[in-house]
Amino acid sequence: MREELIEKLKKIIKNMDEDTIKEVLNYAKYLIVKDKNK
């Protein structure tokens, strides 16, 4: 599941500008931390 998500993100990221990538990475970190705290 997680690998599929990473592949999708890689494809999306190729089409993004730097600011958008930073926002996405910050959100991903937030989700990972939230996930670990469960």
PDB file of C-alpha atoms in Angstrom, residues 3-13:
ATOM      1  CA  GLU A   3       4.884   1.698  -1.929  1.00  0.00           C
ATOM      2  CA  GLU A   4       1.998   2.329  -4.332  1.00  0.00           C
ATOM      3  CA  LEU A   5       1.383   5.677  -2.691  1.00  0.00           C
ATOM      4  CA  ILE A   6       5.050   6.629  -3.013  1.00  0.00           C
ATOM      5  CA  GLU A   7       5.039   5.786  -6.734  1.00  0.00           C
ATOM      6  CA  LYS A   8       1.932   7.912  -7.274  1.00  0.00           C
ATOM      7  CA  LEU A   9       3.513  10.784  -5.370  1.00  0.00           C
ATOM      8  CA  LYS A  10       6.703  10.568  -7.454  1.00  0.00           C
ATOM      9  CA  LYS A  11       4.669  10.941 -10.647  1.00  0.00           C
ATOM     10  CA  ILE A  12       2.757  13.902  -9.211  1.00  0.00           C
ATOM     11  CA  ILE A  13       5.887  15.582  -7.847  1.00  0.00           C
TER      12      ILE A  13
END
